Short mmCIF file of C-alpha atoms in Angstrom, two decimals:
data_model
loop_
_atom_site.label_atom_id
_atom_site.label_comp_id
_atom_site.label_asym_id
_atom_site.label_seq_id
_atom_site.Cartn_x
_atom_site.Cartn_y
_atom_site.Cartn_z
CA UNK A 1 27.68 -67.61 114.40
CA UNK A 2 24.10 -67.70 113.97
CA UNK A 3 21.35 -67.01 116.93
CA UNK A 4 17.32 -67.26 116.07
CA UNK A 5 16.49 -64.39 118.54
CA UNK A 6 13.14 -64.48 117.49
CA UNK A 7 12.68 -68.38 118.39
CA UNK A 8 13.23 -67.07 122.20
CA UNK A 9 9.48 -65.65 121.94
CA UNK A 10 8.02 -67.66 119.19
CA UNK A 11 8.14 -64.62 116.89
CA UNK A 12 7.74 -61.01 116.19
CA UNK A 13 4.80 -60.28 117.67
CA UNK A 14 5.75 -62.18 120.96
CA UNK A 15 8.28 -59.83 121.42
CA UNK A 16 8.45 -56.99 123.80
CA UNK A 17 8.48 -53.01 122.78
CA UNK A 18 12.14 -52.99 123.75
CA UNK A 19 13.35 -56.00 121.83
CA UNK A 20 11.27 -54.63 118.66
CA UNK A 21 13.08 -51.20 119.46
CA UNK A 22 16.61 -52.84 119.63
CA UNK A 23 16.21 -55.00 116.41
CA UNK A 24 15.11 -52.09 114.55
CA UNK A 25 18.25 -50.78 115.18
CA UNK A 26 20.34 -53.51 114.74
CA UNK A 27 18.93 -54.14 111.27
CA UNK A 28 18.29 -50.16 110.14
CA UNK A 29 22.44 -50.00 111.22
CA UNK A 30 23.67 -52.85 109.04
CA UNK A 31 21.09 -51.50 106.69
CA UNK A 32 23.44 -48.37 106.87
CA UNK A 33 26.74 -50.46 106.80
CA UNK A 34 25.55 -52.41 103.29
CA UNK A 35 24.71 -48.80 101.58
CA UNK A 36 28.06 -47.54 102.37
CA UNK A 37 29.66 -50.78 101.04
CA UNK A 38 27.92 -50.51 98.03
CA UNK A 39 28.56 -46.74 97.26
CA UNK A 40 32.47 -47.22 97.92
CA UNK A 41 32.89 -50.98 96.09
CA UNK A 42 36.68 -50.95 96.22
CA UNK A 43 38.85 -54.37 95.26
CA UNK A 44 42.46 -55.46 96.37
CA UNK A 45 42.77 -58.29 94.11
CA UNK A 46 39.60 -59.75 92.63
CA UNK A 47 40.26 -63.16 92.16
CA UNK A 48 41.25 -63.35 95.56
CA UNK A 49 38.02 -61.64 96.92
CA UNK A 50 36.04 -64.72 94.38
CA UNK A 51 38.04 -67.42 95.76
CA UNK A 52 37.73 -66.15 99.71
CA UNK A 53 33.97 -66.18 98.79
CA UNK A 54 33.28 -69.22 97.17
CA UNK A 55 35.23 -70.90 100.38
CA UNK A 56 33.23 -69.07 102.84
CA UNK A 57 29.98 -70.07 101.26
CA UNK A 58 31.05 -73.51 101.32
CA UNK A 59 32.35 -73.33 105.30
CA UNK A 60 28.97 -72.17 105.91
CA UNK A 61 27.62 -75.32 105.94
CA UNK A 62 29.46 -76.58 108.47
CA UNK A 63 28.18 -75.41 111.68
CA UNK A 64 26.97 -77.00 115.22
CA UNK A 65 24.11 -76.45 117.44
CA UNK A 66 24.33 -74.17 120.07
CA UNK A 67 23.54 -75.32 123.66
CA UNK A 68 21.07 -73.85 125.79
CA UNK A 69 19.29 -71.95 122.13
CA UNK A 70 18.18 -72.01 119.23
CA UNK A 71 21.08 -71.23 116.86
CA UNK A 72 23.92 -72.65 115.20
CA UNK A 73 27.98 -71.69 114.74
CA UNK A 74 30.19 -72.02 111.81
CA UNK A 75 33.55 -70.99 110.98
CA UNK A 76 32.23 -68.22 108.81
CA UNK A 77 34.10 -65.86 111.25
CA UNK A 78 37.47 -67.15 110.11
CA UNK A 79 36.85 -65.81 107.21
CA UNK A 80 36.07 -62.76 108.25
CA UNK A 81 39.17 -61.93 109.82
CA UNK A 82 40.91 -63.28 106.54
CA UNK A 83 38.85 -60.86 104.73
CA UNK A 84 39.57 -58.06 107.55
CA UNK A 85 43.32 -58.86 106.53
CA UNK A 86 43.83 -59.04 103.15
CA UNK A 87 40.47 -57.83 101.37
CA UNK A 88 38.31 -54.13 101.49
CA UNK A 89 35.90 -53.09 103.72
CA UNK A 90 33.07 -53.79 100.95
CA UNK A 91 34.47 -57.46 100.09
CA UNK A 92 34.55 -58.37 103.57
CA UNK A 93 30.84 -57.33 103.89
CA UNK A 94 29.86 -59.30 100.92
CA UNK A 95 31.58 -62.54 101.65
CA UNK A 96 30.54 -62.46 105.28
CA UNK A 97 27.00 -61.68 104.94
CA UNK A 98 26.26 -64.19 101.47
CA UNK A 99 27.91 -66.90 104.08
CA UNK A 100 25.91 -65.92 106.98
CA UNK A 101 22.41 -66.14 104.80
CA UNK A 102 23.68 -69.61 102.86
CA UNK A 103 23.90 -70.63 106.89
CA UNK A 104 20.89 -69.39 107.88
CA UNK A 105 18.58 -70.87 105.40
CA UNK A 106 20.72 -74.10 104.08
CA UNK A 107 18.79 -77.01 105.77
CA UNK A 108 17.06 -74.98 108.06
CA UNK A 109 14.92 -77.18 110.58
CA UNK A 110 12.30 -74.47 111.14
CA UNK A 111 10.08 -72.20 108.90
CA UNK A 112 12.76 -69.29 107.45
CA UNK A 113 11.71 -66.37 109.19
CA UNK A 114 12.90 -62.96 107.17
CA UNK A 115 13.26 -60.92 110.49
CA UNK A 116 15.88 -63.70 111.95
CA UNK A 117 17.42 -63.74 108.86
CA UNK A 118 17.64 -59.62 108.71
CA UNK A 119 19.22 -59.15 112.34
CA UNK A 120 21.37 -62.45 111.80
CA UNK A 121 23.06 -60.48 108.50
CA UNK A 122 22.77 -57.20 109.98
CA UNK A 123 24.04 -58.61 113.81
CA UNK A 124 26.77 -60.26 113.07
CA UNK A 125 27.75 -59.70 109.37
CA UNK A 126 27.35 -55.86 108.72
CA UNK A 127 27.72 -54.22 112.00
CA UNK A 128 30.31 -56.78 113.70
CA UNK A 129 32.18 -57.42 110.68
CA UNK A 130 32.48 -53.58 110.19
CA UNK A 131 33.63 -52.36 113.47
CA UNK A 132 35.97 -55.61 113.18
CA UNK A 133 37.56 -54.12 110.10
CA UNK A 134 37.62 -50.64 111.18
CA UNK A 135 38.94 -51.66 114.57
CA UNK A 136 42.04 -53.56 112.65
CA UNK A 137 43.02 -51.09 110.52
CA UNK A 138 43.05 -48.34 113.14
CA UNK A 139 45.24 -50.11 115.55
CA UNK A 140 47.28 -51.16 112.31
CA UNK A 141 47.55 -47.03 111.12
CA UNK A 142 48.84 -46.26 114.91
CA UNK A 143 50.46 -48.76 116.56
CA UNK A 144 52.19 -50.64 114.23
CA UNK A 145 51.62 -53.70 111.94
CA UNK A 146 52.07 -56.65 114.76
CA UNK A 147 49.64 -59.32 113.14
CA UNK A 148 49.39 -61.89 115.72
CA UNK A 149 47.90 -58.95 118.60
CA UNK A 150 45.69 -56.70 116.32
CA UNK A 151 44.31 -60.27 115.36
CA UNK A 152 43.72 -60.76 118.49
CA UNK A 153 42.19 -57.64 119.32
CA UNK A 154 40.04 -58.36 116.36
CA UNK A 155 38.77 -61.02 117.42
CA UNK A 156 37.73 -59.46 121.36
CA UNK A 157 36.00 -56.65 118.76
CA UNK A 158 34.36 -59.47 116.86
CA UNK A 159 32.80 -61.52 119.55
CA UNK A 160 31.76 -58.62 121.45
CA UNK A 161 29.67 -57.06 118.41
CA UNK A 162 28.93 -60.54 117.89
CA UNK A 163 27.08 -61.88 120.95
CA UNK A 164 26.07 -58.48 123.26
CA UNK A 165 22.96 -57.77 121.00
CA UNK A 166 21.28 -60.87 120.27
CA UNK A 167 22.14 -60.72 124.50
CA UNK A 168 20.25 -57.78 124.94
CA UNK A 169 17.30 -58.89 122.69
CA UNK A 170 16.99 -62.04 124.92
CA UNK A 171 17.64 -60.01 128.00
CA UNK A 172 14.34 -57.86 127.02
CA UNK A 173 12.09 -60.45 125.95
CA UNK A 174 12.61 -62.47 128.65
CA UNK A 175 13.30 -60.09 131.72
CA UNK A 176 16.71 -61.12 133.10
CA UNK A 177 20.05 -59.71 133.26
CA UNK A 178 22.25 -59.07 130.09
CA UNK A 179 24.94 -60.03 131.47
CA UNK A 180 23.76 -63.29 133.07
CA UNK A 181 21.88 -64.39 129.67
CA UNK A 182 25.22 -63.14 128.08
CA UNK A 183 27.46 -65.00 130.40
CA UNK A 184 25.33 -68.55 130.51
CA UNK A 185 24.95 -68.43 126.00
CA UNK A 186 28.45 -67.17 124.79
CA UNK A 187 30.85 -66.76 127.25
CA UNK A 188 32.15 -70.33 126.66
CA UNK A 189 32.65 -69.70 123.58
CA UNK A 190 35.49 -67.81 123.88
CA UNK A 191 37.95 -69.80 123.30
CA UNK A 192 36.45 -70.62 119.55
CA UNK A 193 37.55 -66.85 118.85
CA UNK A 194 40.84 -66.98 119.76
CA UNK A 195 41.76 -70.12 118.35
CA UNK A 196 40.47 -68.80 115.02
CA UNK A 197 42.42 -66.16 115.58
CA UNK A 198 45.34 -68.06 115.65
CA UNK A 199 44.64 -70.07 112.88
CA UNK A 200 44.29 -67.07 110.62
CA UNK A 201 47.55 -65.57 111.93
CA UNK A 202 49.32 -68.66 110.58
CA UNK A 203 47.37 -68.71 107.60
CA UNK A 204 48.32 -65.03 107.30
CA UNK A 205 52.08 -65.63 107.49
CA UNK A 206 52.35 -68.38 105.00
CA UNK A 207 50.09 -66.19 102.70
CA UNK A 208 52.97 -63.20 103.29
CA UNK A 209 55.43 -65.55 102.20
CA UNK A 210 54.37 -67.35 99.33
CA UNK A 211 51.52 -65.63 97.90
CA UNK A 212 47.74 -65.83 98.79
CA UNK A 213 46.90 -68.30 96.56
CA UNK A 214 48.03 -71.10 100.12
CA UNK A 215 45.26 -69.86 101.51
CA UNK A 216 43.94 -72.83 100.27
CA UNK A 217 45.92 -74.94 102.55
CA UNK A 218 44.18 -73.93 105.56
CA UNK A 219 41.19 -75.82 104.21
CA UNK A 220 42.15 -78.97 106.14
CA UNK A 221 43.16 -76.40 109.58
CA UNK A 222 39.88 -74.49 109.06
CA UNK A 223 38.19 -77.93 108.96
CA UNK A 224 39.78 -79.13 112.44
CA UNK A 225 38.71 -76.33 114.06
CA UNK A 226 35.21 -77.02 113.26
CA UNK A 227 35.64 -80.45 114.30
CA UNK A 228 37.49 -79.52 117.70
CA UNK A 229 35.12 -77.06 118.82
CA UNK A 230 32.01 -79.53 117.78
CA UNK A 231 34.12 -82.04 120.11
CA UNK A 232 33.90 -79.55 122.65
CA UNK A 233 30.66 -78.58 122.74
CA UNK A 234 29.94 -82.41 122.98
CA UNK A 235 31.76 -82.42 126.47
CA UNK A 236 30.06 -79.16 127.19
CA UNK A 237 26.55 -80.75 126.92
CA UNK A 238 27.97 -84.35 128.60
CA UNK A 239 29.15 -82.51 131.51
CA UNK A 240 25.38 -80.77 131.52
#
């Protein structure tokens, strides 16, 4: 998912000292995330890591307007939880944040902005794709391998990290509640998370039993969930 933050306020400069403060962190933290990714490159299998990528970048481009703000959602975060399954720490950086920029500046309708497109890599790439990955595997180490719940869990850690900053940011630069500007902009999208989730469980178990190489198959299920959720948002805005 992609959110222009900035667009709330026009642009930096509009912005109040505790928005400024907060995306400063945001971005100096995923800043942190990349280095770490970069000074511990480790691969499972690197033609899988290629292939993974090349999809993702492609699935990027198919994304749907947000209601209610300026942004746009793809099904990049499918692959993320792919990536949080089957690839390192490092891949699953790289492939999520080269998909998140191809989204942010492929056909863009405004002027690029490089501070959107630094907290929309650091937001939801770095940071939420990292404590997404870390969460997995810790739950994995102690409580057992049971796919279909740490997926799950995943994806709670995913849309949390996700959506609660770029929350907060609007929250300061406009005055209200986090929680109401967090409720009204992302809690209906929900559901998009956990079906994902479920579609890269099944993915998951086909891959288990007949090599990873099927991934490719999901191509047509990762497709109808971009179509399903852009028929939903269509009923969310009718209904509006």
């Amino acid at each position: 998912m992609r959110k222009d933050v900035v667009n709330r306020s026009q642009n930096w400069r509009g912005l109040t000292p505790g928005a400024k403060l907060l995306i400063s962190l945001v971005v100096a933290a995923g800043t942190g995330v990349l280095l770490y990714g970069a000074i511990h490159p480790t691969s499972k299998n690197i033609a899988q890591f290629i292939c993974y990528l090349l999809i993702a970048i492609l699935a990027s481009r198919l994304k749907v307007n947000l209601p209610g703000i300026t942004g746009t959602m793809s099904v990049n975060f499918l692959f993320i939880l792919l990536g949080v399954m089957d690839l390192s720490l490092a891949e699953t950086l790289v492939m999520g944040c080269a998909a998140t920029l191809v989204q942010s500046v492929w056909q863009a309708r405004k002027r690029l902005d490089p501070v959107k497109i630094l907290f929309n890599v650091a937001s939801m790439m770095a940071n939420a794709s990292a404590l997404t990955y870390i969460s997995y595997h810790w739950l994995s180490s102690r409580f057992g391998s049971n796919k279909p719940i740490l997926l799950m869990v995943a994806a709670l850690v995913f849309f949390f990290a996700n959506t609660l900053p770029i929350s907060v940011v609007i929250a300061l630069t406009e005055g209200k509640s986090s929680r109401k500007v967090w409720s009204e902009c992302y809690f209906w999208s929900f559901p998009y998370y956990l079906v994902g989730a479920a579609a890269v469980g099944l993915v998951g178990i086909v891959n288990h039993s007949a090599g990873w190489e099927t991934s490719l198959l999901a191509l047509p299920l990762i497709y109808w969930v971009y179509r399903s959720y852009r028929m939903y948002l269509g009923r969310l805005e009718a209904e509006k």
